[in-house]
Amino acid sequence: MDGTGRFGETSAGLTKRFQALPGNLRGAAWIIVATVLFTIMMTLIKLIGTRLPVAEILVVRQSVMFLTALPLIIRGFPGSLTTRRPLLHAGRILFAVIAMFCGFTAVVHLPLADATAIAFAKSFFIPLFAIVILKEAVGPRRWGAIIVGFIGVMVMLNPTGAGIDGYGLLAVAGAASAALVMVIIRLLSRSDLAITILAYQTVFVGVLLTPLAIWQWVWPSWSEFGLLVAIGLVSVAAQSCNIQAFRAGEATVLAALDYARLLWATILGILIFSEIPAMRTFIGAGIVIAAALYTIHREARRGQRLARSPAGRGYTN
């Protein structure tokens, strides 16, 4: 038997063993890989963002993502572009542009660990927007978790020190916009197919940013163009791993592991950019993460109680 055959058998055996693992364990493996890939993507953006404009980076990234999604869009056409809620899609695209532009700009100018930690503020903006937009009921404990999360963000921004960094505020704006996108997706998922939501995002985020990218355009070198394409490919791989993770495991178990991104960002920030994060970054991130995990735990228990009662059948919060 040649080497290729032995490799194929070994690969098939490993795949079979992996599939035999408990769902949460498989999900945990996928989510850890996703966090590593997301951090690599941010590192590449930070490296190339010192010379190329963020809008240009985003347009190339979206173009790569569009090309990878195109076969799925074509296969599902015309259903993949059919929607009864075009205005909601427009809002989702607008806030996705804001989230990416603000978030990527913050990554370029802030220490990698700081930008990653502040991005976790999304976890307390999501329930806040869900209360306002989705009219979800909220009790004192959930409000308490939101307030604690806000305190954590303020600790990271350090308003009592040398003043709030403008790029720190951009990171918060990016986190808030990303949270709003997540809430809008929850609304869209009630009526539209997943491929429809993906199609509009991959096409129109790039279209919206193209005029700014052309105005600011800096011709990349061949090595820089390779990095731009790599950013798009790594983004696709990271999102694919994320999807696989939540297919295999429970969201309440996997959500906590997503915060491993702060560990990878700290390591890469030190090794590549010689960045030593301030202690307030870890303290603030710890507060935000604790508040988020408490909310996840409470919602999981609430879901279990509702699922056991007749009134709770179909609970989707």
PDB file of C-alpha atoms in Angstrom:
ATOM      1  CA  MET A   1       0.000   0.000   0.000  1.00  0.00           C
ATOM      2  CA  ASP A   2       1.430   3.414  -0.944  1.00  0.00           C
ATOM      3  CA  GLY A   3       1.774   6.394   1.395  1.00  0.00           C
ATOM      4  CA  THR A   4      -1.345   8.074   0.016  1.00  0.00           C
ATOM      5  CA  GLY A   5      -3.490   5.044   0.827  1.00  0.00           C
ATOM      6  CA  ARG A   6      -2.128   4.785   4.370  1.00  0.00           C
ATOM      7  CA  PHE A   7      -2.742   8.496   4.894  1.00  0.00           C
ATOM      8  CA  GLY A   8      -6.330   8.106   3.647  1.00  0.00           C
ATOM      9  CA  GLU A   9      -6.988   5.229   6.029  1.00  0.00           C
ATOM     10  CA  THR A  10      -5.451   7.127   8.948  1.00  0.00           C
ATOM     11  CA  SER A  11      -7.486  10.231   8.114  1.00  0.00           C
ATOM     12  CA  ALA A  12     -10.711   8.213   7.852  1.00  0.00           C
ATOM     13  CA  GLY A  13      -9.958   6.511  11.166  1.00  0.00           C
ATOM     14  CA  LEU A  14      -9.349   9.813  12.932  1.00  0.00           C
ATOM     15  CA  THR A  15     -12.559  11.254  11.462  1.00  0.00           C
ATOM     16  CA  LYS A  16     -14.524   8.232  12.683  1.00  0.00           C
ATOM     17  CA  ARG A  17     -13.040   8.546  16.176  1.00  0.00           C
ATOM     18  CA  PHE A  18     -13.780  12.267  16.240  1.00  0.00           C
ATOM     19  CA  GLN A  19     -17.410  11.694  15.223  1.00  0.00           C
ATOM     20  CA  ALA A  20     -17.742   9.124  18.022  1.00  0.00           C
ATOM     21  CA  LEU A  21     -16.905  11.746  20.657  1.00  0.00           C
ATOM     22  CA  PRO A  22     -19.742  13.366  22.672  1.00  0.00           C
ATOM     23  CA  GLY A  23     -21.343  16.329  20.898  1.00  0.00           C
ATOM     24  CA  ASN A  24     -20.161  18.923  23.402  1.00  0.00           C
ATOM     25  CA  LEU A  25     -16.572  17.670  23.141  1.00  0.00           C
ATOM     26  CA  ARG A  26     -16.655  17.862  19.341  1.00  0.00           C
ATOM     27  CA  GLY A  27     -18.226  21.304  19.579  1.00  0.00           C
ATOM     28  CA  ALA A  28     -15.522  22.421  22.011  1.00  0.00           C
ATOM     29  CA  ALA A  29     -12.799  21.287  19.599  1.00  0.00           C
ATOM     30  CA  TRP A  30     -14.417  23.181  16.712  1.00  0.00           C
ATOM     31  CA  ILE A  31     -14.921  26.356  18.764  1.00  0.00           C
ATOM     32  CA  ILE A  32     -11.296  26.374  19.959  1.00  0.00           C
ATOM     33  CA  VAL A  33     -10.107  26.087  16.352  1.00  0.00           C
ATOM     34  CA  ALA A  34     -12.514  28.915  15.434  1.00  0.00           C
ATOM     35  CA  THR A  35     -11.119  31.188  18.169  1.00  0.00           C
ATOM     36  CA  VAL A  36      -7.566  30.557  16.951  1.00  0.00           C
ATOM     37  CA  LEU A  37      -8.560  31.341  13.348  1.00  0.00           C
ATOM     38  CA  PHE A  38     -10.471  34.500  14.318  1.00  0.00           C
ATOM     39  CA  THR A  39      -7.411  35.711  16.241  1.00  0.00           C
ATOM     40  CA  ILE A  40      -5.134  34.948  13.282  1.00  0.00           C
ATOM     41  CA  MET A  41      -7.505  36.962  11.080  1.00  0.00           C
ATOM     42  CA  MET A  42      -7.305  39.935  13.457  1.00  0.00           C
ATOM     43  CA  THR A  43      -3.516  39.625  13.585  1.00  0.00           C
ATOM     44  CA  LEU A  44      -3.297  39.718   9.780  1.00  0.00           C
ATOM     45  CA  ILE A  45      -5.584  42.773   9.714  1.00  0.00           C
ATOM     46  CA  LYS A  46      -3.372  44.524  12.261  1.00  0.00           C
ATOM     47  CA  LEU A  47      -0.228  43.690  10.273  1.00  0.00           C
ATOM     48  CA  ILE A  48      -1.551  44.927   6.941  1.00  0.00           C
ATOM     49  CA  GLY A  49      -3.666  47.775   8.356  1.00  0.00           C
ATOM     50  CA  THR A  50      -0.588  49.897   9.027  1.00  0.00           C
ATOM     51  CA  ARG A  51      -0.338  50.555   5.265  1.00  0.00           C
ATOM     52  CA  LEU A  52      -3.653  49.659   3.648  1.00  0.00           C
ATOM     53  CA  PRO A  53      -6.997  51.364   4.491  1.00  0.00           C
ATOM     54  CA  VAL A  54      -9.546  49.364   6.479  1.00  0.00           C
ATOM     55  CA  ALA A  55     -12.217  49.847   3.780  1.00  0.00           C
ATOM     56  CA  GLU A  56      -9.905  48.259   1.207  1.00  0.00           C
ATOM     57  CA  ILE A  57      -9.184  45.314   3.521  1.00  0.00           C
ATOM     58  CA  LEU A  58     -12.909  44.801   4.074  1.00  0.00           C
ATOM     59  CA  VAL A  59     -13.816  44.937   0.367  1.00  0.00           C
ATOM     60  CA  VAL A  60     -11.230  42.296  -0.552  1.00  0.00           C
ATOM     61  CA  ARG A  61     -12.281  40.171   2.445  1.00  0.00           C
ATOM     62  CA  GLN A  62     -15.950  40.369   1.436  1.00  0.00           C
ATOM     63  CA  SER A  63     -15.066  39.558  -2.176  1.00  0.00           C
ATOM     64  CA  VAL A  64     -13.309  36.362  -1.093  1.00  0.00           C
ATOM     65  CA  MET A  65     -16.231  35.442   1.164  1.00  0.00           C
ATOM     66  CA  PHE A  66     -18.688  36.133  -1.675  1.00  0.00           C
ATOM     67  CA  LEU A  67     -16.777  33.857  -4.071  1.00  0.00           C
ATOM     68  CA  THR A  68     -16.809  31.020  -1.528  1.00  0.00           C
ATOM     69  CA  ALA A  69     -20.547  31.486  -0.889  1.00  0.00           C
ATOM     70  CA  LEU A  70     -21.455  31.924  -4.584  1.00  0.00           C
ATOM     71  CA  PRO A  71     -22.031  28.194  -5.322  1.00  0.00           C
ATOM     72  CA  LEU A  72     -24.538  28.019  -2.439  1.00  0.00           C
ATOM     73  CA  ILE A  73     -26.276  31.203  -3.608  1.00  0.00           C
ATOM     74  CA  ILE A  74     -26.529  29.913  -7.204  1.00  0.00           C
ATOM     75  CA  ARG A  75     -27.744  26.488  -6.064  1.00  0.00           C
ATOM     76  CA  GLY A  76     -30.565  28.075  -4.067  1.00  0.00           C
ATOM     77  CA  PHE A  77     -31.455  30.770  -6.639  1.00  0.00           C
ATOM     78  CA  PRO A  78     -33.961  32.450  -6.792  1.00  0.00           C
ATOM     79  CA  GLY A  79     -34.980  31.403  -3.290  1.00  0.00           C
ATOM     80  CA  SER A  80     -31.596  32.433  -1.897  1.00  0.00           C
ATOM     81  CA  LEU A  81     -32.405  36.075  -2.710  1.00  0.00           C
ATOM     82  CA  THR A  82     -36.127  35.993  -1.905  1.00  0.00           C
ATOM     83  CA  THR A  83     -37.154  38.022   1.130  1.00  0.00           C
ATOM     84  CA  ARG A  84     -40.247  39.745   2.463  1.00  0.00           C
ATOM     85  CA  ARG A  85     -38.194  41.999   4.751  1.00  0.00           C
ATOM     86  CA  PRO A  86     -35.826  44.057   2.566  1.00  0.00           C
ATOM     87  CA  LEU A  87     -35.690  46.959   5.033  1.00  0.00           C
ATOM     88  CA  LEU A  88     -34.571  44.640   7.810  1.00  0.00           C
ATOM     89  CA  HIS A  89     -31.824  43.302   5.538  1.00  0.00           C
ATOM     90  CA  ALA A  90     -30.791  46.886   4.762  1.00  0.00           C
ATOM     91  CA  GLY A  91     -30.524  47.642   8.474  1.00  0.00           C
ATOM     92  CA  ARG A  92     -28.528  44.478   9.068  1.00  0.00           C
ATOM     93  CA  ILE A  93     -26.102  45.343   6.242  1.00  0.00           C
ATOM     94  CA  LEU A  94     -25.669  48.939   7.452  1.00  0.00           C
ATOM     95  CA  PHE A  95     -24.861  47.911  11.014  1.00  0.00           C
ATOM     96  CA  ALA A  96     -22.606  45.102   9.768  1.00  0.00           C
ATOM     97  CA  VAL A  97     -20.586  47.711   7.856  1.00  0.00           C
ATOM     98  CA  ILE A  98     -20.357  49.897  10.967  1.00  0.00           C
ATOM     99  CA  ALA A  99     -19.410  46.921  13.144  1.00  0.00           C
ATOM    100  CA  MET A 100     -16.660  45.731  10.812  1.00  0.00           C
ATOM    101  CA  PHE A 101     -15.258  49.176  10.022  1.00  0.00           C
ATOM    102  CA  CYS A 102     -15.139  50.268  13.671  1.00  0.00           C
ATOM    103  CA  GLY A 103     -13.938  46.892  14.928  1.00  0.00           C
ATOM    104  CA  PHE A 104     -11.175  46.492  12.338  1.00  0.00           C
ATOM    105  CA  THR A 105     -10.006  50.093  12.810  1.00  0.00           C
ATOM    106  CA  ALA A 106      -9.755  49.464  16.550  1.00  0.00           C
ATOM    107  CA  VAL A 107      -7.744  46.280  15.918  1.00  0.00           C
ATOM    108  CA  VAL A 108      -5.249  48.216  13.788  1.00  0.00           C
ATOM    109  CA  HIS A 109      -4.689  50.996  16.342  1.00  0.00           C
ATOM    110  CA  LEU A 110      -5.226  49.333  19.742  1.00  0.00           C
ATOM    111  CA  PRO A 111      -3.197  46.537  21.344  1.00  0.00           C
ATOM    112  CA  LEU A 112      -4.598  43.253  20.035  1.00  0.00           C
ATOM    113  CA  ALA A 113      -5.702  42.056  23.486  1.00  0.00           C
ATOM    114  CA  ASP A 114      -7.438  45.385  24.231  1.00  0.00           C
ATOM    115  CA  ALA A 115      -9.400  45.348  20.969  1.00  0.00           C
ATOM    116  CA  THR A 116     -10.392  41.714  21.545  1.00  0.00           C
ATOM    117  CA  ALA A 117     -11.443  42.325  25.150  1.00  0.00           C
ATOM    118  CA  ILE A 118     -13.563  45.385  24.330  1.00  0.00           C
ATOM    119  CA  ALA A 119     -15.254  43.435  21.512  1.00  0.00           C
ATOM    120  CA  PHE A 120     -16.642  41.125  24.219  1.00  0.00           C
ATOM    121  CA  ALA A 121     -18.944  44.030  25.155  1.00  0.00           C
ATOM    122  CA  LYS A 122     -21.206  42.607  22.436  1.00  0.00           C
ATOM    123  CA  SER A 123     -22.320  40.025  24.999  1.00  0.00           C
ATOM    124  CA  PHE A 124     -24.043  42.639  27.168  1.00  0.00           C
ATOM    125  CA  PHE A 125     -25.340  44.758  24.271  1.00  0.00           C
ATOM    126  CA  ILE A 126     -27.222  41.745  22.826  1.00  0.00           C
ATOM    127  CA  PRO A 127     -29.647  41.314  25.776  1.00  0.00           C
ATOM    128  CA  LEU A 128     -30.030  45.096  25.981  1.00  0.00           C
ATOM    129  CA  PHE A 129     -31.119  45.349  22.338  1.00  0.00           C
ATOM    130  CA  ALA A 130     -33.214  42.184  22.672  1.00  0.00           C
ATOM    131  CA  ILE A 131     -35.164  43.896  25.455  1.00  0.00           C
ATOM    132  CA  VAL A 132     -35.746  47.037  23.369  1.00  0.00           C
ATOM    133  CA  ILE A 133     -36.304  45.487  19.917  1.00  0.00           C
ATOM    134  CA  LEU A 134     -37.624  41.983  20.603  1.00  0.00           C
ATOM    135  CA  LYS A 135     -39.591  43.124  23.679  1.00  0.00           C
ATOM    136  CA  GLU A 136     -38.119  40.315  25.762  1.00  0.00           C
ATOM    137  CA  ALA A 137     -39.148  40.260  29.397  1.00  0.00           C
ATOM    138  CA  VAL A 138     -36.370  41.109  31.827  1.00  0.00           C
ATOM    139  CA  GLY A 139     -36.064  40.724  35.565  1.00  0.00           C
ATOM    140  CA  PRO A 140     -33.787  42.414  38.099  1.00  0.00           C
ATOM    141  CA  ARG A 141     -31.080  39.734  37.781  1.00  0.00           C
ATOM    142  CA  ARG A 142     -30.776  40.194  34.046  1.00  0.00           C
ATOM    143  CA  TRP A 143     -30.678  43.975  34.434  1.00  0.00           C
ATOM    144  CA  GLY A 144     -28.005  43.474  37.076  1.00  0.00           C
ATOM    145  CA  ALA A 145     -25.893  41.433  34.643  1.00  0.00           C
ATOM    146  CA  ILE A 146     -26.246  44.161  31.987  1.00  0.00           C
ATOM    147  CA  ILE A 147     -25.144  46.853  34.451  1.00  0.00           C
ATOM    148  CA  VAL A 148     -22.185  44.741  35.593  1.00  0.00           C
ATOM    149  CA  GLY A 149     -21.203  44.226  31.948  1.00  0.00           C
ATOM    150  CA  PHE A 150     -21.298  47.984  31.390  1.00  0.00           C
ATOM    151  CA  ILE A 151     -19.027  48.484  34.410  1.00  0.00           C
ATOM    152  CA  GLY A 152     -16.578  45.983  32.902  1.00  0.00           C
ATOM    153  CA  VAL A 153     -16.456  47.944  29.641  1.00  0.00           C
ATOM    154  CA  MET A 154     -15.842  51.197  31.523  1.00  0.00           C
ATOM    155  CA  VAL A 155     -12.959  49.567  33.417  1.00  0.00           C
ATOM    156  CA  MET A 156     -11.363  48.583  30.087  1.00  0.00           C
ATOM    157  CA  LEU A 157     -11.855  52.099  28.674  1.00  0.00           C
ATOM    158  CA  ASN A 158     -10.271  53.620  31.817  1.00  0.00           C
ATOM    159  CA  PRO A 159     -12.269  56.909  31.896  1.00  0.00           C
ATOM    160  CA  THR A 160     -10.574  58.045  35.142  1.00  0.00           C
ATOM    161  CA  GLY A 161      -7.070  57.692  33.695  1.00  0.00           C
ATOM    162  CA  ALA A 162      -5.596  59.679  30.817  1.00  0.00           C
ATOM    163  CA  GLY A 163      -9.021  59.919  29.175  1.00  0.00           C
ATOM    164  CA  ILE A 164     -11.020  57.515  27.039  1.00  0.00           C
ATOM    165  CA  ASP A 165      -9.109  56.485  23.930  1.00  0.00           C
ATOM    166  CA  GLY A 166     -10.955  57.335  20.717  1.00  0.00           C
ATOM    167  CA  TYR A 167     -10.134  53.959  19.233  1.00  0.00           C
ATOM    168  CA  GLY A 168     -11.490  52.351  22.404  1.00  0.00           C
ATOM    169  CA  LEU A 169     -14.801  54.102  21.744  1.00  0.00           C
ATOM    170  CA  LEU A 170     -14.679  52.835  18.149  1.00  0.00           C
ATOM    171  CA  ALA A 171     -14.252  49.303  19.508  1.00  0.00           C
ATOM    172  CA  VAL A 172     -17.329  49.777  21.723  1.00  0.00           C
ATOM    173  CA  ALA A 173     -19.306  51.161  18.760  1.00  0.00           C
ATOM    174  CA  GLY A 174     -18.247  48.104  16.762  1.00  0.00           C
ATOM    175  CA  ALA A 175     -19.353  45.768  19.562  1.00  0.00           C
ATOM    176  CA  ALA A 176     -22.719  47.528  19.886  1.00  0.00           C
ATOM    177  CA  SER A 177     -23.294  47.390  16.121  1.00  0.00           C
ATOM    178  CA  ALA A 178     -22.335  43.700  16.028  1.00  0.00           C
ATOM    179  CA  ALA A 179     -24.847  43.032  18.807  1.00  0.00           C
ATOM    180  CA  LEU A 180     -27.545  44.866  16.855  1.00  0.00           C
ATOM    181  CA  VAL A 181     -26.714  42.722  13.816  1.00  0.00           C
ATOM    182  CA  MET A 182     -27.189  39.571  15.924  1.00  0.00           C
ATOM    183  CA  VAL A 183     -30.600  40.753  17.130  1.00  0.00           C
ATOM    184  CA  ILE A 184     -31.688  41.639  13.574  1.00  0.00           C
ATOM    185  CA  ILE A 185     -30.569  38.179  12.407  1.00  0.00           C
ATOM    186  CA  ARG A 186     -32.850  36.677  15.057  1.00  0.00           C
ATOM    187  CA  LEU A 187     -35.735  38.631  13.529  1.00  0.00           C
ATOM    188  CA  LEU A 188     -34.794  37.681   9.961  1.00  0.00           C
ATOM    189  CA  SER A 189     -34.397  33.998  10.815  1.00  0.00           C
ATOM    190  CA  ARG A 190     -38.120  33.849  11.623  1.00  0.00           C
ATOM    191  CA  SER A 191     -39.020  34.409   7.969  1.00  0.00           C
ATOM    192  CA  ASP A 192     -35.928  34.064   5.747  1.00  0.00           C
ATOM    193  CA  LEU A 193     -33.641  31.168   4.866  1.00  0.00           C
ATOM    194  CA  ALA A 194     -30.116  31.114   6.295  1.00  0.00           C
ATOM    195  CA  ILE A 195     -28.664  31.274   2.766  1.00  0.00           C
ATOM    196  CA  THR A 196     -30.722  34.437   2.092  1.00  0.00           C
ATOM    197  CA  ILE A 197     -29.306  36.156   5.167  1.00  0.00           C
ATOM    198  CA  LEU A 198     -25.792  35.078   4.131  1.00  0.00           C
ATOM    199  CA  ALA A 199     -26.258  36.155   0.502  1.00  0.00           C
ATOM    200  CA  TYR A 200     -27.342  39.709   1.263  1.00  0.00           C
ATOM    201  CA  GLN A 201     -24.514  40.150   3.770  1.00  0.00           C
ATOM    202  CA  THR A 202     -21.731  38.836   1.525  1.00  0.00           C
ATOM    203  CA  VAL A 203     -22.872  40.882  -1.482  1.00  0.00           C
ATOM    204  CA  PHE A 204     -23.967  44.234  -0.104  1.00  0.00           C
ATOM    205  CA  VAL A 205     -21.458  44.853   2.694  1.00  0.00           C
ATOM    206  CA  GLY A 206     -18.739  44.899   0.041  1.00  0.00           C
ATOM    207  CA  VAL A 207     -20.873  46.993  -2.330  1.00  0.00           C
ATOM    208  CA  LEU A 208     -21.526  49.597   0.372  1.00  0.00           C
ATOM    209  CA  LEU A 209     -17.828  49.890   1.211  1.00  0.00           C
ATOM    210  CA  THR A 210     -16.547  49.949  -2.384  1.00  0.00           C
ATOM    211  CA  PRO A 211     -16.822  53.755  -2.955  1.00  0.00           C
ATOM    212  CA  LEU A 212     -14.802  54.472   0.216  1.00  0.00           C
ATOM    213  CA  ALA A 213     -12.286  51.766  -0.691  1.00  0.00           C
ATOM    214  CA  ILE A 214     -11.798  53.245  -4.191  1.00  0.00           C
ATOM    215  CA  TRP A 215     -11.374  56.756  -2.756  1.00  0.00           C
ATOM    216  CA  GLN A 216      -8.735  55.576  -0.256  1.00  0.00           C
ATOM    217  CA  TRP A 217      -7.215  52.870  -2.465  1.00  0.00           C
ATOM    218  CA  VAL A 218      -3.545  52.001  -1.972  1.00  0.00           C
ATOM    219  CA  TRP A 219      -2.164  49.477  -4.438  1.00  0.00           C
ATOM    220  CA  PRO A 220      -1.000  46.460  -2.443  1.00  0.00           C
ATOM    221  CA  SER A 221       2.234  44.653  -3.182  1.00  0.00           C
ATOM    222  CA  TRP A 222       1.958  40.998  -4.195  1.00  0.00           C
ATOM    223  CA  SER A 223       2.743  39.909  -0.636  1.00  0.00           C
ATOM    224  CA  GLU A 224       0.114  42.309   0.735  1.00  0.00           C
ATOM    225  CA  PHE A 225      -2.439  41.053  -1.784  1.00  0.00           C
ATOM    226  CA  GLY A 226      -1.677  37.531  -0.587  1.00  0.00           C
ATOM    227  CA  LEU A 227      -2.361  38.647   2.990  1.00  0.00           C
ATOM    228  CA  LEU A 228      -5.654  40.252   1.907  1.00  0.00           C
ATOM    229  CA  VAL A 229      -6.797  37.001   0.303  1.00  0.00           C
ATOM    230  CA  ALA A 230      -5.596  35.076   3.371  1.00  0.00           C
ATOM    231  CA  ILE A 231      -7.758  37.309   5.594  1.00  0.00           C
ATOM    232  CA  GLY A 232     -10.816  36.356   3.536  1.00  0.00           C
ATOM    233  CA  LEU A 233      -9.991  32.640   3.514  1.00  0.00           C
ATOM    234  CA  VAL A 234      -9.248  32.543   7.243  1.00  0.00           C
ATOM    235  CA  SER A 235     -12.538  34.388   7.887  1.00  0.00           C
ATOM    236  CA  VAL A 236     -14.447  31.743   5.920  1.00  0.00           C
ATOM    237  CA  ALA A 237     -12.633  28.915   7.721  1.00  0.00           C
ATOM    238  CA  ALA A 238     -13.284  30.487  11.136  1.00  0.00           C
ATOM    239  CA  GLN A 239     -16.987  30.948  10.463  1.00  0.00           C
ATOM    240  CA  SER A 240     -17.257  27.387   9.121  1.00  0.00           C
ATOM    241  CA  CYS A 241     -15.667  26.037  12.317  1.00  0.00           C
ATOM    242  CA  ASN A 242     -18.050  28.176  14.351  1.00  0.00           C
ATOM    243  CA  ILE A 243     -21.054  26.717  12.511  1.00  0.00           C
ATOM    244  CA  GLN A 244     -19.748  23.166  12.978  1.00  0.00           C
ATOM    245  CA  ALA A 245     -19.248  23.847  16.693  1.00  0.00           C
ATOM    246  CA  PHE A 246     -22.822  24.962  17.307  1.00  0.00           C
ATOM    247  CA  ARG A 247     -24.191  22.088  15.220  1.00  0.00           C
ATOM    248  CA  ALA A 248     -22.333  19.591  17.402  1.00  0.00           C
ATOM    249  CA  GLY A 249     -22.593  21.066  20.899  1.00  0.00           C
ATOM    250  CA  GLU A 250     -24.849  23.097  23.160  1.00  0.00           C
ATOM    251  CA  ALA A 251     -24.597  26.878  22.871  1.00  0.00           C
ATOM    252  CA  THR A 252     -24.497  27.312  26.645  1.00  0.00           C
ATOM    253  CA  VAL A 253     -21.434  25.063  26.865  1.00  0.00           C
ATOM    254  CA  LEU A 254     -19.606  26.517  23.866  1.00  0.00           C
ATOM    255  CA  ALA A 255     -20.198  30.218  24.586  1.00  0.00           C
ATOM    256  CA  ALA A 256     -17.706  30.216  27.455  1.00  0.00           C
ATOM    257  CA  LEU A 257     -14.952  28.786  25.237  1.00  0.00           C
ATOM    258  CA  ASP A 258     -15.290  31.660  22.751  1.00  0.00           C
ATOM    259  CA  TYR A 259     -13.537  33.860  25.299  1.00  0.00           C
ATOM    260  CA  ALA A 260     -10.329  31.896  24.623  1.00  0.00           C
ATOM    261  CA  ARG A 261      -9.775  34.533  21.934  1.00  0.00           C
ATOM    262  CA  LEU A 262      -8.436  36.854  24.635  1.00  0.00           C
ATOM    263  CA  LEU A 263      -5.739  34.307  25.502  1.00  0.00           C
ATOM    264  CA  TRP A 264      -4.637  33.903  21.869  1.00  0.00           C
ATOM    265  CA  ALA A 265      -4.769  37.686  21.304  1.00  0.00           C
ATOM    266  CA  THR A 266      -2.574  38.263  24.352  1.00  0.00           C
ATOM    267  CA  ILE A 267      -0.025  35.660  23.210  1.00  0.00           C
ATOM    268  CA  LEU A 268       0.141  36.916  19.599  1.00  0.00           C
ATOM    269  CA  GLY A 269       0.175  40.545  20.763  1.00  0.00           C
ATOM    270  CA  ILE A 270       3.241  39.859  22.896  1.00  0.00           C
ATOM    271  CA  LEU A 271       5.059  37.669  20.339  1.00  0.00           C
ATOM    272  CA  ILE A 272       4.386  39.698  17.179  1.00  0.00           C
ATOM    273  CA  PHE A 273       3.721  43.281  18.298  1.00  0.00           C
ATOM    274  CA  SER A 274       5.544  43.351  21.689  1.00  0.00           C
ATOM    275  CA  GLU A 275       2.292  44.518  23.334  1.00  0.00           C
ATOM    276  CA  ILE A 276       1.909  44.043  27.077  1.00  0.00           C
ATOM    277  CA  PRO A 277      -1.803  44.445  27.974  1.00  0.00           C
ATOM    278  CA  ALA A 278      -2.682  46.645  30.947  1.00  0.00           C
ATOM    279  CA  MET A 279      -4.088  44.920  34.029  1.00  0.00           C
ATOM    280  CA  ARG A 280      -7.352  46.891  33.617  1.00  0.00           C
ATOM    281  CA  THR A 281      -7.897  45.067  30.305  1.00  0.00           C
ATOM    282  CA  PHE A 282      -7.985  41.694  32.057  1.00  0.00           C
ATOM    283  CA  ILE A 283     -10.015  43.005  35.011  1.00  0.00           C
ATOM    284  CA  GLY A 284     -12.616  44.626  32.748  1.00  0.00           C
ATOM    285  CA  ALA A 285     -12.739  41.617  30.430  1.00  0.00           C
ATOM    286  CA  GLY A 286     -13.170  39.338  33.454  1.00  0.00           C
ATOM    287  CA  ILE A 287     -16.153  41.402  34.636  1.00  0.00           C
ATOM    288  CA  VAL A 288     -17.778  41.345  31.175  1.00  0.00           C
ATOM    289  CA  ILE A 289     -17.169  37.603  30.758  1.00  0.00           C
ATOM    290  CA  ALA A 290     -18.542  36.828  34.240  1.00  0.00           C
ATOM    291  CA  ALA A 291     -21.706  38.853  33.526  1.00  0.00           C
ATOM    292  CA  ALA A 292     -22.126  37.137  30.143  1.00  0.00           C
ATOM    293  CA  LEU A 293     -21.667  33.641  31.562  1.00  0.00           C
ATOM    294  CA  TYR A 294     -24.146  34.395  34.349  1.00  0.00           C
ATOM    295  CA  THR A 295     -26.712  35.513  31.759  1.00  0.00           C
ATOM    296  CA  ILE A 296     -26.092  32.386  29.651  1.00  0.00           C
ATOM    297  CA  HIS A 297     -26.492  30.170  32.741  1.00  0.00           C
ATOM    298  CA  ARG A 298     -29.730  31.902  33.764  1.00  0.00           C
ATOM    299  CA  GLU A 299     -31.196  31.671  30.259  1.00  0.00           C
ATOM    300  CA  ALA A 300     -30.267  27.982  30.030  1.00  0.00           C
ATOM    301  CA  ARG A 301     -32.015  27.228  33.332  1.00  0.00           C
ATOM    302  CA  ARG A 302     -35.018  29.284  32.271  1.00  0.00           C
ATOM    303  CA  GLY A 303     -35.197  27.392  28.982  1.00  0.00           C
ATOM    304  CA  GLN A 304     -35.049  24.043  30.780  1.00  0.00           C
ATOM    305  CA  ARG A 305     -37.871  25.045  33.131  1.00  0.00           C
ATOM    306  CA  LEU A 306     -40.032  26.276  30.248  1.00  0.00           C
ATOM    307  CA  ALA A 307     -39.323  23.166  28.193  1.00  0.00           C
ATOM    308  CA  ARG A 308     -40.662  21.011  31.034  1.00  0.00           C
ATOM    309  CA  SER A 309     -43.907  22.991  31.200  1.00  0.00           C
ATOM    310  CA  PRO A 310     -46.744  23.106  28.618  1.00  0.00           C
ATOM    311  CA  ALA A 311     -46.410  26.895  28.386  1.00  0.00           C
ATOM    312  CA  GLY A 312     -42.761  26.576  27.444  1.00  0.00           C
ATOM    313  CA  ARG A 313     -43.053  24.415  24.360  1.00  0.00           C
ATOM    314  CA  GLY A 314     -41.422  26.150  21.443  1.00  0.00           C
ATOM    315  CA  TYR A 315     -39.383  28.468  23.674  1.00  0.00           C
ATOM    316  CA  THR A 316     -36.759  30.108  21.465  1.00  0.00           C
ATOM    317  CA  ASN A 317     -35.216  32.892  23.544  1.00  0.00           C
TER     318      ASN A 317
END
